[in-house]
Coordinates of C-alpha atoms and ligand atoms in Angstrom, one line a residue:
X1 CA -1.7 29.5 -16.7
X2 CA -2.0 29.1 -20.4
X3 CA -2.6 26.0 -21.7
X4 CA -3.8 24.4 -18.5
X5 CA -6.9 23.1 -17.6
X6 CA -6.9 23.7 -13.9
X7 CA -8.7 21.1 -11.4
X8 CA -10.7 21.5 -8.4
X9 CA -8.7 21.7 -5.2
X10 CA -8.7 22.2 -1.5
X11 CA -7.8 25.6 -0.9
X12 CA -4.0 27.5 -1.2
X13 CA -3.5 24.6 -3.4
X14 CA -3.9 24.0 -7.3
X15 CA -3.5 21.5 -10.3
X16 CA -2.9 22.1 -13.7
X17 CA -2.5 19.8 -16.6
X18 CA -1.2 20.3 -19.9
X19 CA -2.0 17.9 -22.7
X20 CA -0.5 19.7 -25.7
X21 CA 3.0 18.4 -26.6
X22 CA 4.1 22.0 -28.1
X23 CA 3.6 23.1 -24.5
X24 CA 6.4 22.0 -22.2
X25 CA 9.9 20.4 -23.0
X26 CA 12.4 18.5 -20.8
X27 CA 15.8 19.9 -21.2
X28 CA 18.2 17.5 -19.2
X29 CA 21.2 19.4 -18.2
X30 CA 23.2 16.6 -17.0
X31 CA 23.7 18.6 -13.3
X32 CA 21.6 18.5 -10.3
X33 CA 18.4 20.1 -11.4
X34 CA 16.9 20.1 -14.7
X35 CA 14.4 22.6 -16.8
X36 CA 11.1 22.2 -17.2
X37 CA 10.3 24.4 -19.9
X38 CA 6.5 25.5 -19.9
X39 CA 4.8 27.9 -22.7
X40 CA 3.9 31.6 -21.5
X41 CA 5.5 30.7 -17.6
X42 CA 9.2 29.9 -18.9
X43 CA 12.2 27.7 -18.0
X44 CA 11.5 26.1 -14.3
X45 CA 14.5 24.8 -12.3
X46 CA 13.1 20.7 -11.4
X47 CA 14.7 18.0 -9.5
X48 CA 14.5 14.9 -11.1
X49 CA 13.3 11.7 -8.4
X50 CA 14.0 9.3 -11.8
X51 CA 14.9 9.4 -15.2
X52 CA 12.1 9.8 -17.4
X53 CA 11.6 7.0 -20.1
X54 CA 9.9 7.3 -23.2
X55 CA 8.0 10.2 -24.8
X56 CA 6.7 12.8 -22.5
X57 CA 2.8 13.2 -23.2
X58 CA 1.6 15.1 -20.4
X59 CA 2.8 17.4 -17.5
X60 CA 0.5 17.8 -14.5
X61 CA 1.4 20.7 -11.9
X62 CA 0.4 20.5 -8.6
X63 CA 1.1 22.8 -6.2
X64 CA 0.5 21.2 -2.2
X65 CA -0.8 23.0 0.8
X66 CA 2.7 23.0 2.0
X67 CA 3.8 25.7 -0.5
X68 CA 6.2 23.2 -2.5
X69 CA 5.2 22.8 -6.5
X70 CA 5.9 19.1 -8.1
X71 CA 5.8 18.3 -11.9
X72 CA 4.4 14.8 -12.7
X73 CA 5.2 13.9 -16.1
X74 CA 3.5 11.2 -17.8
X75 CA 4.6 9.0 -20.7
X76 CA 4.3 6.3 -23.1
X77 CA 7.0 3.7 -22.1
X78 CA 5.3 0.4 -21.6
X79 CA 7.0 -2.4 -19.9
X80 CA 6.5 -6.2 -20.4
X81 CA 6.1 -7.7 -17.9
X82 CA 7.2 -11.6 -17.6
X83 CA 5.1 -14.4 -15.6
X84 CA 6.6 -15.6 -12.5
X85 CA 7.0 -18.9 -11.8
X86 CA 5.0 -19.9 -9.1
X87 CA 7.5 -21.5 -6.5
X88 CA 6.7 -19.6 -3.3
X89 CA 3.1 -18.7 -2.4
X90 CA 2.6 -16.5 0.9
X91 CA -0.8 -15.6 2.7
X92 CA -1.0 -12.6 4.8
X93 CA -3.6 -11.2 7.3
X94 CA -3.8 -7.8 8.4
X95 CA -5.0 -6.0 11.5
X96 CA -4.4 -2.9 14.0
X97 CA -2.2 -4.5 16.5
X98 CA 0.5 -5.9 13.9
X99 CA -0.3 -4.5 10.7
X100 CA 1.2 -7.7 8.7
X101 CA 1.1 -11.5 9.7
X102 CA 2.3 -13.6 6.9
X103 CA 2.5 -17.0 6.6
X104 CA 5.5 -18.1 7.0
X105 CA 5.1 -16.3 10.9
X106 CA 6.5 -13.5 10.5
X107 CA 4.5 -9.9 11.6
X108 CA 4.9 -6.5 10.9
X109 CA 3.7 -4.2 14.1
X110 CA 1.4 -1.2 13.7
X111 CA 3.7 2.0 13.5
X112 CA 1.3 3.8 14.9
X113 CA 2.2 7.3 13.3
X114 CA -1.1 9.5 14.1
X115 CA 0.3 8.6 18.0
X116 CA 3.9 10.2 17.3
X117 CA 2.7 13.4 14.7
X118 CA -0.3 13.4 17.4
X119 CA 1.3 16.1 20.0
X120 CA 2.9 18.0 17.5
X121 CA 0.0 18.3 15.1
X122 CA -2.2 19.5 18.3
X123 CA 0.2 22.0 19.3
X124 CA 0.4 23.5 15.9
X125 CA -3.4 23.9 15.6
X126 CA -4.2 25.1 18.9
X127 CA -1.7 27.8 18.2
X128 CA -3.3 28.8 14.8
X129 CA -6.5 29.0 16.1
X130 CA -5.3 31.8 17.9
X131 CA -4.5 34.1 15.2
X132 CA -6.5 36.5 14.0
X133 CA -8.4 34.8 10.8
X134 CA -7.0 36.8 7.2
X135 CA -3.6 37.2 8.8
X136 CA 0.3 36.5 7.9
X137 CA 0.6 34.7 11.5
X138 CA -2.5 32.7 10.7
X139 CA -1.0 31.5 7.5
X140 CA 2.5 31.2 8.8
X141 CA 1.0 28.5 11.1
X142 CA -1.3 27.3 8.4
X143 CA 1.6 26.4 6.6
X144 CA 3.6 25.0 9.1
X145 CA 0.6 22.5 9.9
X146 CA 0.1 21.8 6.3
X147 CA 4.0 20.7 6.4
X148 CA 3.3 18.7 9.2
X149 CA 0.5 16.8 7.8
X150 CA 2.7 16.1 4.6
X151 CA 5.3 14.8 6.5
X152 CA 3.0 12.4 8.4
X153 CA 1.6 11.1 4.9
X154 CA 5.2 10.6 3.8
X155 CA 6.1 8.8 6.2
X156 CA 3.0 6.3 5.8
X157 CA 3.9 6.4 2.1
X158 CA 7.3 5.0 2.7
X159 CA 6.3 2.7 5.4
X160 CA 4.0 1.1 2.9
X161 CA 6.4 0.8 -0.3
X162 CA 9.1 -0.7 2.1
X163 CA 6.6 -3.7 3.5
X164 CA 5.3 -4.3 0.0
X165 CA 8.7 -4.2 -2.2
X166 CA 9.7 -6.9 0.4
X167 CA 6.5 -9.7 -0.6
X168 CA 6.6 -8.5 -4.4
X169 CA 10.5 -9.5 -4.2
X170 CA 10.2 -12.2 -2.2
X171 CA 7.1 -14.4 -3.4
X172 CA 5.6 -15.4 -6.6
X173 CA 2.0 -15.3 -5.4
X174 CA 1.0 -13.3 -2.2
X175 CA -2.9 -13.9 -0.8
X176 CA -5.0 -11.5 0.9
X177 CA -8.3 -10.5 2.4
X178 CA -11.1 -9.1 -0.5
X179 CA -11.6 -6.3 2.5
X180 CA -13.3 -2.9 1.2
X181 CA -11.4 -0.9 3.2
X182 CA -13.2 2.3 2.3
X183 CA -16.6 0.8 4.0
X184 CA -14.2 0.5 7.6
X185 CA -12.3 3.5 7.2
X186 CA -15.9 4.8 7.9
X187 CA -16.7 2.9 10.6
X188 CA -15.7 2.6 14.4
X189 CA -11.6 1.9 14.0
X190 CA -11.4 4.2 10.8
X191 CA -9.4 6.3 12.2
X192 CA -6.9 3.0 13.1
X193 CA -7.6 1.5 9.7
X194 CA -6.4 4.5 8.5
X195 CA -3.6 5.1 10.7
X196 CA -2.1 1.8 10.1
X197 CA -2.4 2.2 5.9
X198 CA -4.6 -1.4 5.7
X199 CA -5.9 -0.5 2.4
X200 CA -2.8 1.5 1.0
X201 CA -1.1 -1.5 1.3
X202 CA -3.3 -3.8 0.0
X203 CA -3.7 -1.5 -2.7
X204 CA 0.1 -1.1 -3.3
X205 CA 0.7 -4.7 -2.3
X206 CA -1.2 -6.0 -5.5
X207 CA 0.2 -3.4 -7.8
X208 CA 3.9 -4.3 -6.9
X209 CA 2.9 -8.3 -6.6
X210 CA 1.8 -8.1 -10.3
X211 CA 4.1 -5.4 -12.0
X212 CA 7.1 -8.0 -11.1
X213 CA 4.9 -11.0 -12.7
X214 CA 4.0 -12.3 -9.6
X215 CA 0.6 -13.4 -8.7
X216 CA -2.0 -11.3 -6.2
X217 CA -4.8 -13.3 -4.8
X218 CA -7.7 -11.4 -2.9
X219 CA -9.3 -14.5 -1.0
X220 CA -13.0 -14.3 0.8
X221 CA -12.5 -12.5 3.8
X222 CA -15.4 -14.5 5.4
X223 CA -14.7 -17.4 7.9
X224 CA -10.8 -16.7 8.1
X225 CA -10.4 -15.7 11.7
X226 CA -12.7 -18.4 13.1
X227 CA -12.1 -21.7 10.5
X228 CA -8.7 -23.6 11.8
X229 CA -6.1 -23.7 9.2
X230 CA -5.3 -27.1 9.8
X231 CA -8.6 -29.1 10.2
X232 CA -11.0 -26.7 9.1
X233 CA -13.4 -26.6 12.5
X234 CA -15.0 -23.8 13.3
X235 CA -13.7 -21.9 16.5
X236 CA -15.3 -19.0 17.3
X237 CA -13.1 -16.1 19.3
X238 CA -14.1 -13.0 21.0
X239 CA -12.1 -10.1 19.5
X240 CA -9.8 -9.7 22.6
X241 CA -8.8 -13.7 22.4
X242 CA -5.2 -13.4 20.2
X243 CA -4.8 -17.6 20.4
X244 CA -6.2 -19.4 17.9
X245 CA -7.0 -23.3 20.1
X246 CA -8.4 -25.9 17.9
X247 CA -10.0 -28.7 20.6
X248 CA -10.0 -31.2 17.8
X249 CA -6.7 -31.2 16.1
X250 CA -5.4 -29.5 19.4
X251 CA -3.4 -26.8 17.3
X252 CA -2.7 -23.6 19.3
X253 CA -0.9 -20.6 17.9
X254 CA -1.7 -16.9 17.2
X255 CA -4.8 -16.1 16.3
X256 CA -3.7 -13.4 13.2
X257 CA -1.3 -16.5 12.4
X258 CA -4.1 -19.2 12.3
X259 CA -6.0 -16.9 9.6
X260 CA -2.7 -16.0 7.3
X261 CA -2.3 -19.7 7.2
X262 CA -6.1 -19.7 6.3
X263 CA -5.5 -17.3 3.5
X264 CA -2.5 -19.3 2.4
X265 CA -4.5 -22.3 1.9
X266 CA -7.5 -20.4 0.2
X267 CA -5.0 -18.6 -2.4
X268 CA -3.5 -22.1 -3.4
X269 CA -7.0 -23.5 -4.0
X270 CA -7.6 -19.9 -5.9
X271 CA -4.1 -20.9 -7.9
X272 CA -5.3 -24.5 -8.4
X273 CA -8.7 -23.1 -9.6
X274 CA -7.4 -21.0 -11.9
X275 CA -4.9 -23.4 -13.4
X276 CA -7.8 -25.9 -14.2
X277 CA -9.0 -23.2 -17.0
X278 CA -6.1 -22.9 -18.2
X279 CA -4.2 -25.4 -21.0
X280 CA -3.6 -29.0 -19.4
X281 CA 0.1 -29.4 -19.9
X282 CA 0.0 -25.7 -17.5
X283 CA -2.2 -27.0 -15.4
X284 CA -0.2 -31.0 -14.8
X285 CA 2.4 -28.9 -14.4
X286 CA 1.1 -26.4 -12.0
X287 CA -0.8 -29.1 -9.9
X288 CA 2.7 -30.6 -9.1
X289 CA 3.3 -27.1 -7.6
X290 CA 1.0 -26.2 -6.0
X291 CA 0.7 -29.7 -4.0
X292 CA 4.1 -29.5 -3.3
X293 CA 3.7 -26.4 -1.8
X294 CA 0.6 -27.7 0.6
X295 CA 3.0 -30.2 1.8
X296 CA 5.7 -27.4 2.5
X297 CA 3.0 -25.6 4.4
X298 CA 2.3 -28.1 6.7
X299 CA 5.8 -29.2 6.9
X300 CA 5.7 -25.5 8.6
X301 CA 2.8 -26.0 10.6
X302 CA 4.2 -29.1 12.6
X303 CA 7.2 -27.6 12.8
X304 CA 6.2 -24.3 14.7
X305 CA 4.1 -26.5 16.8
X306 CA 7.3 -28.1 18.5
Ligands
ZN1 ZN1 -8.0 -27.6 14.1

């Protein structure tokens, strides 16, 4: 391929990416599918997932182990983005038995995908592993397994723009857990971790947050399952314990609730923090906020106590 620079890639697969502007054109033909027009390959029949806004400076081709070809192309537009004003602050915890526990109570539960592809994926391995190695049947099932796989991914992908488009829509400033999720994906539960997209969606979670002017807060992960969120004492839980019972201000709800409510209240002091380098009429301003909201929160509290 001609004016590609091809990348490194798994095997059956391939990426190419073309720099030079004289070497591929977008020709929208106002139907269905569009052309991609690439020097020395020709005109390529694309489907268009959104219109394409400003200029066009590179095209990347990438062909999956699935057999299907997309065309990523990159351009120039730049939006600007306006500051969110911050009116409703949310803190939320994650873990493997409900992937999400904001704030404000409300939990997301682990999908658990690998546990649904899990039977099919097997079946279609165990059965490829039979073929002779070089073969058609070998790649015919190599294919179909390939397929598979891409379908479990998409359907992590989704799960994961769906739970963050609701907090970037929804709240001004979200607050989460500094967590290197790389370091547990190698670990014990990595395969969990994995499973239940922790890190994509911390990862997407702060992207969205901020590309709608909103706020994202990554709060010290340290202390936030044991410190109560409403006094501050220390209660230490073994992992299989999931209620959070303060003996001194005799608080007792969920434990992944306690520690959302934890990360609330560390994101408002990161807010408050923040605001204090910033100009004083922002910050007067802001203060009023951000106590307001602290009052709010424990307007909450009491009242999911009842
Ligand atoms: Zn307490």
């Amino acid at each position: 391929m001609r004016n590609f620079s091809n990348l490194r890639t798994p095997r059956n697969s391939f990426v190419g990416v073309c720099q030079n502007q004289s070497g591929f054109k977008l020709i929208l033909t106002g139907k269905r599918c569009q052309t991609l027009k690439l020097s020395k390959i020709g005109n390529i029949r694309i489907r268009c997932h959104r219109k394409t806004e400003g200029d066009i400076k590179q095209v990347v081709i990438k062909k999956e182990q699935s057999g299907k070809w997309f065309a990523f192309l990159i351009t120039d537009e730049q939006k600007e983005i306006k500051q969110k004003e911050i009116r409703k602050v949310v803190g939320i915890d994650t873990g493997l038995i409900d992937v999400l526990w904001d704030s404000d109570n409300v939990k997301t539960p682990n999908p658990k995908y690998l546990n649904r592809y899990a039977e099919r994926l097997a079946s279609c391995q165990r059965r490829m592993s039979k073929k002779k190695k070089g073969s058609n049947n070998r790649d015919k099932f190599r294919i179909r397994l390939a397929r598979r796989y891409e379908k479990l991914a998409n359907t992590r992908t989704d799960f994961v723009h769906k739970v963050t488009r609701y907090y970037a829509d929804n709240y001004d400033a979200v607050g989460m857990e500094d967590i290197d999720y790389s370091t547990i994906a190698r670990g014990r539960f990595g395969k969990s971790f994995l499973d239940a997209c922790c890190g994509q969606i911390r990862q997407q979670m702060a992207y969205k947050v901020e590309s709608t002017g909103g706020r994202f807060v990554a709060v010290d992960y340290k202390g936030t399952t044991i410190r109560c969120s409403q006094c501050g004492t220390e209660v230490r839980k073994e992992i299989w314990e999931r209620t959070h019972n303060c003996s001194h201000c005799k608080i007792s709800i969920p434990r992944d609730y306690n520690s959302a409510l934890e990360i609330k209240r560390l994101t408002l002091i990161e807010i408050r923090q923040e605001l204090s380098e910033s100009t004083p009429e922002e910050m007067i301003a802001l203060h009023h906020k951000v106590q307001q909201l602290s009052m709010n929160q424990e307007a909450l509290t009491s009242t999911s106590q009842c």
